[in-house]
Coordinates of N, CA and C and ligand atoms in Angstrom, one line a residue:
M695 N 62.4 29.9 164.5 CA 60.9 30.0 164.6 C 60.4 31.2 165.4
A696 N 59.2 31.5 165.1 CA 58.6 32.6 165.9 C 58.6 32.4 167.3
N697 N 57.9 31.3 167.7 CA 57.9 30.7 168.9 C 59.1 30.7 170.1
Q698 N 60.3 30.6 169.3 CA 61.2 30.3 170.1 C 61.9 31.6 170.7
G699 N 62.9 31.2 171.6 CA 63.6 32.2 172.5 C 63.1 33.5 172.8
V700 N 61.7 33.4 172.9 CA 60.8 34.7 173.4 C 60.8 34.8 174.8
L701 N 61.0 34.0 175.6 CA 60.9 33.9 176.9 C 61.8 33.9 177.9
Q702 N 61.8 34.4 179.0 CA 62.8 34.1 180.1 C 62.4 33.1 180.9
A703 N 62.9 31.9 181.2 CA 62.4 31.0 182.0 C 63.7 30.9 183.2
W704 N 63.5 29.9 184.2 CA 64.3 29.9 185.2 C 64.8 28.5 185.6
L705 N 66.0 28.5 185.3 CA 66.8 27.0 185.4 C 67.7 27.2 186.5
Y706 N 67.6 26.3 187.6 CA 68.4 26.4 188.7 C 68.5 27.9 189.3
G707 N 67.3 28.3 189.2 CA 67.2 29.8 189.7 C 67.8 31.0 188.9
K708 N 68.4 30.5 187.9 CA 68.8 31.6 186.8 C 68.0 31.8 185.7
A709 N 67.9 33.0 185.2 CA 67.2 33.2 184.0 C 67.7 32.8 182.7
V710 N 66.9 31.9 182.0 CA 67.5 31.6 180.7 C 66.4 31.7 179.6
E711 N 66.8 31.7 178.4 CA 66.0 31.6 177.4 C 65.5 30.3 176.7
C712 N 64.3 30.1 176.7 CA 63.6 29.1 175.9 C 63.9 29.0 174.5
T713 N 64.4 27.8 174.1 CA 64.7 27.8 172.5 C 63.9 26.6 172.1
E714 N 62.9 25.8 172.9 CA 62.1 24.8 172.4 C 61.0 25.3 171.7
P715 N 60.4 24.8 170.6 CA 59.0 25.0 170.2 C 57.9 24.9 171.4
K716 N 57.0 25.9 171.3 CA 56.1 25.6 172.2 C 55.3 24.3 172.2
P717 N 54.8 23.6 173.5 CA 54.1 22.4 173.3 C 52.6 22.6 172.8
A718 N 51.9 21.7 172.4 CA 50.6 21.7 171.9 C 49.7 21.9 173.1
K719 N 50.0 21.5 174.2 CA 49.3 21.7 175.4 C 50.2 22.4 176.5
A720 N 49.7 23.3 177.0 CA 50.6 24.1 178.0 C 50.0 23.7 179.5
Y721 N 50.8 22.6 180.0 CA 50.3 22.3 181.4 C 50.7 23.5 182.7
H722 N 49.8 23.6 183.4 CA 49.9 24.3 184.5 C 49.8 23.6 185.9
L723 N 51.0 23.2 186.4 CA 51.2 22.1 187.5 C 51.8 23.0 188.7
V724 N 51.3 22.2 189.9 CA 52.2 22.7 191.1 C 52.6 21.3 191.6
L725 N 53.8 21.2 192.1 CA 54.3 19.9 192.8 C 54.4 20.0 194.3
L726 N 54.0 19.3 194.8 CA 54.0 19.2 196.3 C 54.6 18.1 196.8
G727 N 55.2 18.0 197.9 CA 55.9 16.9 198.5 C 57.1 17.3 199.6
A728 N 57.3 16.5 200.4 CA 58.4 16.9 201.6 C 59.7 17.1 200.9
P729 N 60.6 17.9 201.5 CA 61.9 18.0 200.9 C 62.3 16.3 200.7
G730 N 63.0 16.0 199.6 CA 63.7 14.8 199.7 C 63.0 13.8 198.8
V731 N 61.7 13.9 198.5 CA 60.7 13.0 197.9 C 60.9 13.0 196.6
G732 N 62.0 13.8 195.9 CA 62.1 13.8 194.5 C 61.5 14.5 193.7
K733 N 60.8 15.5 194.2 CA 60.2 16.5 193.3 C 61.1 17.1 192.2
G734 N 62.3 17.5 192.5 CA 63.1 18.2 191.6 C 63.3 17.2 190.4
T735 N 63.8 15.8 190.6 CA 64.1 15.2 189.6 C 62.8 14.8 188.7
Q736 N 61.6 14.6 189.3 CA 60.4 14.6 188.6 C 60.1 15.8 187.7
A737 N 60.4 16.9 188.3 CA 60.3 18.2 187.6 C 61.0 18.1 186.3
E738 N 62.3 17.7 186.5 CA 63.2 17.6 185.4 C 62.5 16.5 184.2
Y739 N 62.0 15.5 184.6 CA 61.5 14.7 183.7 C 60.3 15.1 183.0
L740 N 59.5 15.8 183.8 CA 58.2 16.5 183.3 C 58.5 17.4 182.5
T741 N 59.7 18.3 182.5 CA 60.1 19.5 181.7 C 60.2 18.9 180.4
K742 N 60.9 17.7 180.4 CA 61.5 17.2 178.9 C 60.0 16.5 178.4
K743 N 59.3 16.1 179.1 CA 58.2 15.3 178.5 C 57.1 16.3 177.9
L744 N 56.7 17.4 178.6 CA 55.4 18.3 178.7 C 56.1 19.7 178.0
G745 N 57.5 19.9 178.3 CA 57.9 21.3 177.6 C 57.5 22.3 178.5
A746 N 57.1 22.2 179.7 CA 56.8 23.1 180.8 C 57.9 23.7 181.3
V747 N 57.8 24.9 181.7 CA 59.0 25.5 182.5 C 59.0 25.5 184.0
Q748 N 60.1 25.0 184.5 CA 60.0 24.8 185.8 C 60.5 26.1 186.7
L749 N 59.8 26.0 187.8 CA 60.2 27.4 188.5 C 60.3 26.9 190.0
S750 N 61.7 26.7 190.5 CA 61.9 26.2 191.8 C 62.2 27.4 192.7
T751 N 61.4 27.8 193.7 CA 61.9 28.9 194.4 C 63.0 28.3 195.3
G752 N 63.2 27.3 195.8 CA 64.4 27.0 196.3 C 65.7 27.0 195.5
D753 N 65.7 26.9 194.2 CA 66.8 27.2 193.4 C 67.0 28.5 193.3
V754 N 66.0 29.5 193.2 CA 66.3 30.8 193.0 C 67.0 31.4 194.4
F755 N 66.6 30.9 195.6 CA 67.3 31.4 196.7 C 68.6 30.7 196.7
R756 N 68.9 29.5 196.2 CA 70.4 29.0 196.2 C 71.2 29.7 195.2
A757 N 70.6 30.0 194.4 CA 71.4 30.9 193.2 C 71.7 32.1 193.9
A758 N 70.8 32.7 194.8 CA 71.1 34.1 195.5 C 72.3 33.9 196.7
K759 N 72.4 32.7 196.9 CA 73.3 32.4 198.1 C 74.7 32.6 197.6
G760 N 74.8 32.4 196.2 CA 76.2 32.5 195.7 C 76.7 34.1 195.8
T761 N 75.8 34.9 195.7 CA 75.9 36.4 195.3 C 76.5 37.1 196.6
D762 N 77.3 38.1 196.3 CA 77.9 38.9 197.3 C 76.8 39.5 198.1
E763 N 76.8 39.3 199.6 CA 75.9 39.7 200.4 C 75.3 41.1 200.5
S764 N 76.4 41.9 200.4 CA 75.8 43.3 200.3 C 75.2 43.6 199.1
A765 N 75.3 42.9 197.8 CA 74.3 43.1 196.9 C 72.8 42.6 197.0
L766 N 72.6 42.0 198.0 CA 71.1 41.4 198.1 C 70.3 42.5 198.9
S767 N 69.0 42.3 198.5 CA 68.2 43.0 199.3 C 68.1 42.6 200.9
P768 N 67.7 43.5 201.7 CA 67.3 43.2 203.0 C 66.6 41.8 203.3
A769 N 65.5 41.7 202.6 CA 64.6 40.8 202.3 C 65.2 39.4 201.8
M770 N 66.1 39.8 200.9 CA 66.9 38.4 200.6 C 68.0 38.0 201.5
Q771 N 68.5 38.9 202.3 CA 69.6 38.7 203.1 C 68.8 37.6 204.4
E772 N 67.8 38.3 204.8 CA 66.7 37.6 205.6 C 66.3 36.1 205.2
A773 N 66.1 35.9 204.0 CA 65.8 34.8 203.4 C 67.0 33.7 203.3
M774 N 68.0 34.3 202.9 CA 69.2 33.4 203.2 C 69.6 32.8 204.6
K775 N 69.2 33.6 205.5 CA 69.5 33.3 207.0 C 68.5 31.9 207.4
A776 N 67.1 32.3 206.6 CA 66.1 31.4 207.2 C 66.3 30.1 206.4
M777 N 66.8 30.2 204.8 CA 67.1 29.0 204.4 C 68.3 28.1 205.0
K778 N 69.4 28.8 205.5 CA 70.6 28.2 206.1 C 70.1 27.2 207.3
A779 N 69.1 28.0 208.1 CA 68.7 27.1 209.2 C 67.6 26.3 208.8
G780 N 67.2 26.1 207.7 CA 66.1 25.1 207.2 C 64.7 25.6 207.6
L781 N 64.7 26.8 207.7 CA 63.2 27.5 208.1 C 62.9 28.1 206.7
L782 N 61.4 28.3 206.9 CA 60.9 28.7 205.9 C 61.1 30.2 205.5
V783 N 61.4 30.7 204.2 CA 61.3 32.0 204.1 C 60.1 33.0 204.1
S784 N 59.9 34.1 204.6 CA 58.5 34.8 204.6 C 57.7 34.5 203.7
D785 N 56.6 34.6 203.6 CA 55.5 34.8 202.7 C 55.7 35.7 201.7
D786 N 55.8 36.9 202.3 CA 55.8 38.2 201.4 C 57.1 38.0 200.5
T787 N 58.2 37.7 200.9 CA 59.4 37.3 200.1 C 59.1 36.7 198.9
V788 N 58.7 35.3 199.5 CA 58.7 34.6 198.3 C 57.4 34.7 197.3
I789 N 56.5 35.3 197.7 CA 55.3 35.7 196.7 C 55.9 36.9 195.9
D790 N 56.5 37.8 196.4 CA 57.3 38.7 195.6 C 58.2 38.2 194.3
L791 N 58.8 37.1 194.9 CA 60.0 36.7 194.1 C 59.3 35.8 192.9
V792 N 57.9 35.4 193.3 CA 57.3 34.6 192.0 C 56.6 35.6 191.2
R793 N 56.1 36.7 191.8 CA 55.3 37.7 191.1 C 56.2 38.2 190.0
E794 N 57.7 38.5 190.5 CA 58.8 39.1 189.7 C 58.9 38.3 188.3
R795 N 58.4 37.0 188.6 CA 58.7 36.2 187.4 C 57.4 35.7 186.6
T796 N 56.4 36.6 186.8 CA 55.1 36.5 186.1 C 55.3 35.8 184.7
A797 N 56.4 36.3 183.8 CA 56.6 35.8 182.5 C 56.7 34.1 182.3
C798 N 57.2 33.9 183.7 CA 57.1 32.2 183.6 C 55.9 31.8 183.7
L799 N 54.8 32.3 184.1 CA 53.4 31.7 184.3 C 52.6 31.9 182.9
T800 N 53.1 33.1 182.2 CA 52.3 33.4 181.1 C 52.9 33.0 179.8
S801 N 54.0 32.3 179.9 CA 55.0 32.0 178.6 C 54.3 31.1 177.4
G802 N 53.2 30.4 177.7 CA 52.5 29.7 176.8 C 53.4 28.2 176.5
Y803 N 54.4 28.1 177.6 CA 55.1 26.7 177.5 C 54.4 26.1 178.6
G804 N 53.6 26.5 179.6 CA 53.0 25.8 180.6 C 54.1 26.2 181.9
F805 N 53.9 25.8 183.0 CA 54.6 25.7 184.0 C 54.6 24.6 185.1
M806 N 55.7 24.4 185.7 CA 55.5 23.6 186.8 C 56.4 24.4 188.1
L807 N 55.5 24.5 189.0 CA 56.1 25.1 190.4 C 56.5 24.1 191.2
D808 N 57.8 24.4 191.7 CA 58.3 23.1 192.5 C 58.9 23.9 193.8
G809 N 58.1 23.7 194.8 CA 58.6 24.4 196.1 C 57.9 25.3 196.4
F810 N 56.8 25.7 195.6 CA 55.9 26.9 195.9 C 54.7 26.7 195.2
P811 N 53.4 26.9 195.9 CA 53.3 27.3 197.2 C 53.6 26.3 198.3
R812 N 54.1 26.9 199.4 CA 54.4 26.2 200.7 C 53.6 26.3 201.8
T813 N 52.9 27.2 201.8 CA 51.8 27.7 202.7 C 50.3 28.0 202.1
V814 N 49.4 27.8 203.2 CA 48.2 28.0 202.5 C 48.0 29.8 202.0
H815 N 48.7 30.4 202.7 CA 48.8 32.2 202.4 C 49.3 32.2 200.9
Q816 N 50.3 31.4 200.6 CA 51.0 31.5 199.2 C 50.1 30.9 198.2
A817 N 49.5 29.8 198.6 CA 48.5 29.3 197.7 C 47.4 30.2 197.4
E818 N 46.9 30.9 198.3 CA 45.9 31.9 198.0 C 46.3 33.1 197.1
A819 N 47.9 33.4 197.5 CA 48.3 34.5 196.7 C 48.5 34.1 195.2
L820 N 49.0 32.7 194.9 CA 49.0 32.2 193.5 C 47.7 32.0 192.8
E821 N 46.7 31.8 193.7 CA 45.3 31.8 192.9 C 45.0 33.0 192.5
G822 N 45.2 34.2 193.3 CA 45.0 35.5 192.9 C 45.7 36.0 191.7
M823 N 47.0 35.6 191.6 CA 47.8 36.0 190.3 C 47.4 35.3 189.2
L824 N 47.0 34.1 189.5 CA 46.6 33.0 188.3 C 45.1 33.6 187.8
S825 N 44.4 34.0 188.6 CA 42.9 34.3 188.1 C 43.0 35.6 187.4
G826 N 44.0 36.4 187.9 CA 44.3 37.8 187.4 C 44.8 37.6 185.9
L827 N 45.6 36.7 185.6 CA 46.2 36.3 184.3 C 45.2 35.4 183.5
G828 N 44.2 34.9 184.3 CA 43.0 34.0 183.4 C 43.6 32.6 183.2
I829 N 44.4 32.3 183.9 CA 45.1 30.8 184.1 C 44.6 29.9 185.0
K830 N 44.3 28.8 184.6 CA 43.7 27.8 185.7 C 44.7 26.5 186.2
L831 N 44.9 26.2 187.2 CA 45.8 25.0 187.4 C 45.2 24.0 186.9
D832 N 46.0 23.0 186.2 CA 45.5 21.7 185.7 C 45.4 20.7 186.8
A833 N 46.5 20.5 187.7 CA 46.6 19.7 188.6 C 47.6 20.1 189.9
V834 N 47.7 19.6 190.8 CA 48.7 19.6 191.9 C 49.2 18.1 192.3
L835 N 50.5 17.9 191.7 CA 50.9 16.4 192.0 C 51.4 16.6 193.5
N836 N 51.0 15.5 194.2 CA 51.6 15.6 195.7 C 52.3 14.2 195.8
Y837 N 53.8 14.3 195.8 CA 54.5 13.3 196.2 C 54.6 12.8 197.6
T838 N 54.3 11.5 197.8 CA 54.2 11.1 199.1 C 55.2 10.0 199.4
L839 N 55.7 9.9 200.7 CA 56.9 9.0 200.9 C 56.9 8.8 202.5
P840 N 57.1 7.7 202.9 CA 57.1 7.6 204.6 C 58.4 8.4 205.2
I841 N 58.1 9.2 206.4 CA 59.2 9.9 206.9 C 60.6 9.3 206.8
D842 N 60.7 8.0 207.3 CA 61.9 7.5 207.6 C 62.8 7.3 206.2
E843 N 61.9 7.1 205.2 CA 62.5 7.1 203.8 C 63.1 8.5 203.4
V844 N 62.4 9.5 203.6 CA 62.7 10.8 203.6 C 63.9 11.3 203.9
V845 N 64.1 10.8 205.2 CA 65.4 11.1 206.0 C 66.5 10.4 205.4
K846 N 66.3 9.1 204.8 CA 67.3 8.3 204.4 C 67.9 9.1 203.0
R847 N 66.9 9.6 202.3 CA 67.1 10.0 201.0 C 67.9 11.6 201.2
L848 N 67.4 12.2 202.0 CA 68.1 13.5 202.2 C 69.5 13.5 202.7
S849 N 69.8 12.7 203.6 CA 71.0 12.5 204.4 C 72.1 12.0 203.6
G850 N 71.6 11.3 202.5 CA 72.8 10.7 201.6 C 72.8 11.3 200.5
R851 N 72.0 12.4 200.2 CA 72.0 13.3 198.8 C 73.3 14.1 198.6
R852 N 73.7 14.1 197.6 CA 74.9 14.9 197.3 C 74.6 15.7 196.1
T853 N 75.1 16.9 196.0 CA 74.8 17.9 194.8 C 75.9 18.2 194.2
C854 N 75.8 18.5 192.8 CA 77.0 18.8 192.1 C 77.0 20.4 192.1
K855 N 78.5 20.8 192.5 CA 78.6 22.3 192.6 C 78.4 22.9 191.2
Q856 N 78.7 22.2 189.9 CA 78.7 22.7 188.7 C 77.3 22.6 188.1
C857 N 76.8 21.5 187.8 CA 75.5 21.2 187.1 C 74.4 21.1 187.9
K858 N 74.5 21.0 189.5 CA 73.4 20.9 190.2 C 72.7 19.6 189.9
G859 N 73.2 18.7 189.5 CA 72.8 17.4 189.3 C 72.9 16.6 190.7
T860 N 72.2 15.7 191.2 CA 72.3 15.1 192.4 C 72.7 13.6 192.4
A861 N 73.2 13.0 193.3 CA 73.8 11.7 193.5 C 73.1 11.1 194.8
H862 N 73.3 9.9 195.1 CA 73.0 9.6 196.5 C 74.3 8.5 197.0
V863 N 74.6 8.5 198.0 CA 75.7 7.8 198.4 C 75.3 6.3 198.5
V864 N 74.1 6.0 198.9 CA 73.6 4.5 198.8 C 72.8 4.3 197.7
F865 N 71.9 5.0 197.2 CA 71.0 4.6 196.3 C 71.3 4.7 194.9
N866 N 72.3 5.8 194.6 CA 72.6 6.2 193.5 C 74.1 7.0 193.5
P867 N 75.1 6.1 193.8 CA 76.3 6.4 194.2 C 77.1 6.7 192.6
P868 N 77.9 7.8 192.9 CA 78.5 8.2 191.7 C 79.7 7.2 191.4
K869 N 80.2 7.1 190.0 CA 81.2 6.1 189.7 C 82.5 6.2 190.3
Q870 N 83.0 7.5 190.8 CA 83.9 8.0 191.6 C 83.4 8.9 192.8
E871 N 84.0 8.5 193.8 CA 83.4 9.1 195.0 C 83.7 10.7 195.1
G872 N 82.6 11.5 195.2 CA 83.0 12.9 195.2 C 82.9 13.7 193.9
V873 N 82.7 13.0 192.8 CA 82.4 13.4 191.7 C 81.3 13.1 190.9
C874 N 80.9 14.2 190.3 CA 79.6 13.9 189.5 C 79.7 13.0 188.1
D875 N 78.9 12.3 187.9 CA 78.8 11.2 186.8 C 78.7 12.1 185.7
K876 N 77.7 13.1 185.5 CA 77.2 13.8 184.6 C 78.4 14.8 183.9
C877 N 79.1 15.4 185.0 CA 80.0 16.6 184.3 C 81.3 16.9 184.8
G878 N 81.4 15.8 185.9 CA 82.8 15.6 186.6 C 82.9 16.8 187.4
G879 N 81.8 17.5 187.9 CA 82.1 18.6 189.0 C 82.3 17.9 190.3
E880 N 82.4 18.7 191.1 CA 82.4 18.4 192.6 C 81.2 18.1 193.3
L881 N 81.1 17.0 194.0 CA 79.8 16.5 194.8 C 79.9 17.2 196.2
F882 N 79.0 17.8 196.8 CA 78.9 18.1 198.2 C 77.6 17.7 198.7
Q883 N 77.6 18.1 200.1 CA 76.3 18.0 200.7 C 75.8 19.3 201.1
R884 N 74.6 19.7 200.6 CA 74.0 20.9 200.6 C 73.8 21.0 202.3
E885 N 74.0 22.4 202.7 CA 74.0 22.9 204.1 C 72.8 22.4 204.8
D886 N 71.5 22.5 203.9 CA 70.2 22.1 204.4 C 70.0 20.7 204.5
D887 N 70.9 19.8 203.7 CA 70.7 18.5 203.8 C 71.4 17.7 205.1
Q888 N 72.2 18.6 205.8 CA 72.8 18.1 207.1 C 71.8 17.6 208.1
P889 N 71.9 16.8 209.1 CA 70.7 15.9 209.8 C 70.0 17.1 210.8
A890 N 70.8 18.1 211.2 CA 69.9 19.0 211.9 C 69.1 19.8 211.1
S891 N 69.3 20.3 210.0 CA 68.5 21.0 209.4 C 67.5 20.2 208.6
I892 N 67.5 18.9 208.4 CA 66.7 18.1 207.7 C 65.5 18.0 208.7
R893 N 65.7 17.9 210.1 CA 64.5 17.6 211.0 C 63.8 19.0 210.9
V894 N 64.3 20.2 210.9 CA 63.7 21.4 211.0 C 63.0 21.5 209.5
R895 N 63.7 21.1 208.5 CA 62.8 21.2 207.1 C 61.6 20.6 207.3
L896 N 61.7 19.1 207.8 CA 60.4 18.3 207.7 C 59.6 18.9 208.6
Q897 N 59.8 19.4 209.8 CA 58.8 19.9 210.9 C 58.2 21.0 210.0
A898 N 58.9 22.2 209.3 CA 58.3 23.0 208.7 C 57.5 22.7 207.7
Y899 N 57.9 21.5 207.0 CA 57.1 21.0 206.0 C 55.5 20.5 206.5
D900 N 55.8 19.7 207.7 CA 54.6 19.2 208.2 C 53.7 20.4 208.7
E901 N 54.0 21.5 209.4 CA 53.3 22.3 209.8 C 52.7 23.3 208.9
S902 N 53.4 23.6 207.9 CA 53.1 24.6 206.8 C 52.4 24.1 205.6
T903 N 53.0 23.2 205.1 CA 52.7 22.7 203.8 C 51.7 21.5 203.7
S904 N 51.8 20.7 204.7 CA 50.8 19.7 204.7 C 49.3 20.2 204.7
P905 N 49.0 21.2 205.1 CA 47.5 21.7 204.9 C 47.3 22.0 203.4
L906 N 48.4 22.4 202.8 CA 47.9 22.7 201.4 C 47.4 21.4 200.5
A907 N 47.6 20.2 200.9 CA 47.0 18.8 200.2 C 45.6 19.3 200.4
A908 N 45.1 19.3 201.8 CA 43.6 19.5 202.0 C 43.1 20.6 201.2
Y909 N 43.8 21.7 201.2 CA 43.5 22.8 200.4 C 43.0 22.6 199.0
Y910 N 44.1 22.0 198.2 CA 44.0 21.6 196.8 C 43.0 20.4 196.7
E911 N 42.8 19.5 197.6 CA 42.0 18.5 197.5 C 40.4 19.0 197.3
K912 N 39.9 19.9 198.3 CA 38.9 20.5 198.2 C 38.6 21.3 196.9
Q913 N 39.6 21.7 196.4 CA 39.2 22.4 194.9 C 39.3 21.2 193.8
G914 N 39.5 19.8 194.2 CA 39.4 18.8 193.2 C 40.9 18.9 192.1
L915 N 41.9 19.4 192.8 CA 43.1 19.5 192.0 C 44.2 18.6 192.3
L916 N 44.0 17.9 193.4 CA 45.1 17.1 194.3 C 45.3 15.7 193.4
V917 N 46.3 15.5 193.1 CA 46.5 14.0 192.4 C 47.8 13.5 193.4
N918 N 47.6 12.5 194.0 CA 48.6 11.9 195.1 C 49.5 10.8 194.3
V919 N 50.7 11.0 194.3 CA 51.7 10.0 193.7 C 52.5 9.5 194.6
N920 N 52.7 8.2 194.8 CA 53.4 7.4 195.6 C 54.8 7.5 195.2
A921 N 55.8 8.2 195.8 CA 57.1 8.5 195.6 C 58.1 7.4 195.8
E922 N 57.6 6.1 196.2 CA 58.5 5.0 196.3 C 58.8 4.4 195.2
G923 N 60.1 3.9 195.0 CA 60.8 3.2 193.6 C 61.7 4.3 193.0
T924 N 62.1 3.7 191.8 CA 63.1 4.5 191.3 C 62.5 5.8 190.5
P925 N 63.3 6.7 190.2 CA 62.8 7.9 189.5 C 61.8 7.7 188.2
E926 N 62.4 6.5 187.6 CA 61.7 6.0 186.2 C 60.1 5.6 186.7
E927 N 60.2 4.7 187.6 CA 58.9 4.3 187.9 C 57.9 5.1 188.6
I928 N 58.4 6.2 189.4 CA 57.5 7.2 189.7 C 57.0 8.1 188.8
F929 N 57.9 8.2 187.7 CA 57.6 9.1 186.4 C 56.5 8.5 185.7
A930 N 56.6 7.0 185.4 CA 55.7 6.4 184.6 C 54.5 6.4 185.3
Q931 N 54.3 6.5 186.7 CA 52.9 6.5 187.5 C 52.5 8.0 187.2
T932 N 53.3 9.1 187.5 CA 53.0 10.5 187.2 C 52.3 10.6 185.9
E933 N 52.9 10.1 184.8 CA 52.4 10.1 183.5 C 50.9 9.5 183.4
K934 N 50.8 8.1 183.9 CA 49.4 7.4 184.0 C 48.4 8.6 184.7
L935 N 48.9 9.2 185.8 CA 48.0 10.0 186.5 C 47.3 11.1 185.9
L936 N 48.4 11.7 185.1 CA 48.1 12.8 184.4 C 47.2 12.7 183.4
A937 N 47.6 11.7 182.6 CA 46.8 11.1 181.5 C 45.3 10.9 182.1
Ligands
AMP1578 P1 63.7 23.7 198.5 O1 65.1 23.3 197.7 O2 62.5 23.8 197.7 O3 63.8 22.4 199.6 O4 64.0 24.9 199.3 C1 65.0 25.2 199.9 C2 64.7 26.1 201.1 O5 64.3 27.6 200.3 C3 63.7 26.1 202.0 O6 64.2 25.2 203.1 C4 63.2 27.4 202.5 O7 64.2 27.8 203.3 C5 63.4 28.1 201.1 N1 62.0 28.2 200.2 C6 62.0 27.7 198.9 N2 60.8 27.9 198.6 C7 60.0 28.4 199.7 C8 58.8 28.8 199.7 N3 57.7 28.6 198.8 N4 58.2 29.3 201.0 C9 59.3 29.6 202.0 N5 60.6 29.2 201.8 C10 61.0 28.6 200.7

């Protein structure tokens, strides 16, 4: 089909070809929410439902982490250090990274930006990029959850080394401890899901990312979604709000 396989998209930070037909409506969405609210899971559900391409800047950085350090640019090496400490990567590095992936914004499949923008400066840069491309955001989905719940979710989260799927030691335990239900890969705790990093990440979120909600509210784009409940319940709510 003419529409298929024409685009490089990004899955878990790696370039892949889209093979699905383009959706009737291309959604242009930003997903906001503190680390651990379940944005990544919602992005997966939304990708399946809407056909939009997910771009997660965190996934791009994590993919780079596995690369030989000497092969990384100095900016990327700095980014790795910031990420390891749970700090935000510099605005310039993140903005360049998204700009290099403009094809993801213009694909015709629509997009879901997960983890970007994270500061008002990044949001302004995105606005500049999109207006240059003649694209308007449809909505900014803001997933909200009480802080204690966020800490519980993050500290118990385990990620599969192979398929990057997640489990939770309390809320969604794997059938066999330490083994991914989906693919049998090894489950591990992400470095930035360790308690010390979690605190830094939440502080970074509060200082830099919370003001974004106000920024998008002013533009009439903000849609608040209560992120309490099962992933299915949260998705049902998201669908209702989007409709
Ligand atoms: P995430 O998976 O979205 O929580 O991102 C993991 C880490 O990648 C963050 O803690 C930051 O170090 C870095 N990162 C991802 N996206 C951004 C962004 N938009 N701005 C700054 N740092 C980012």
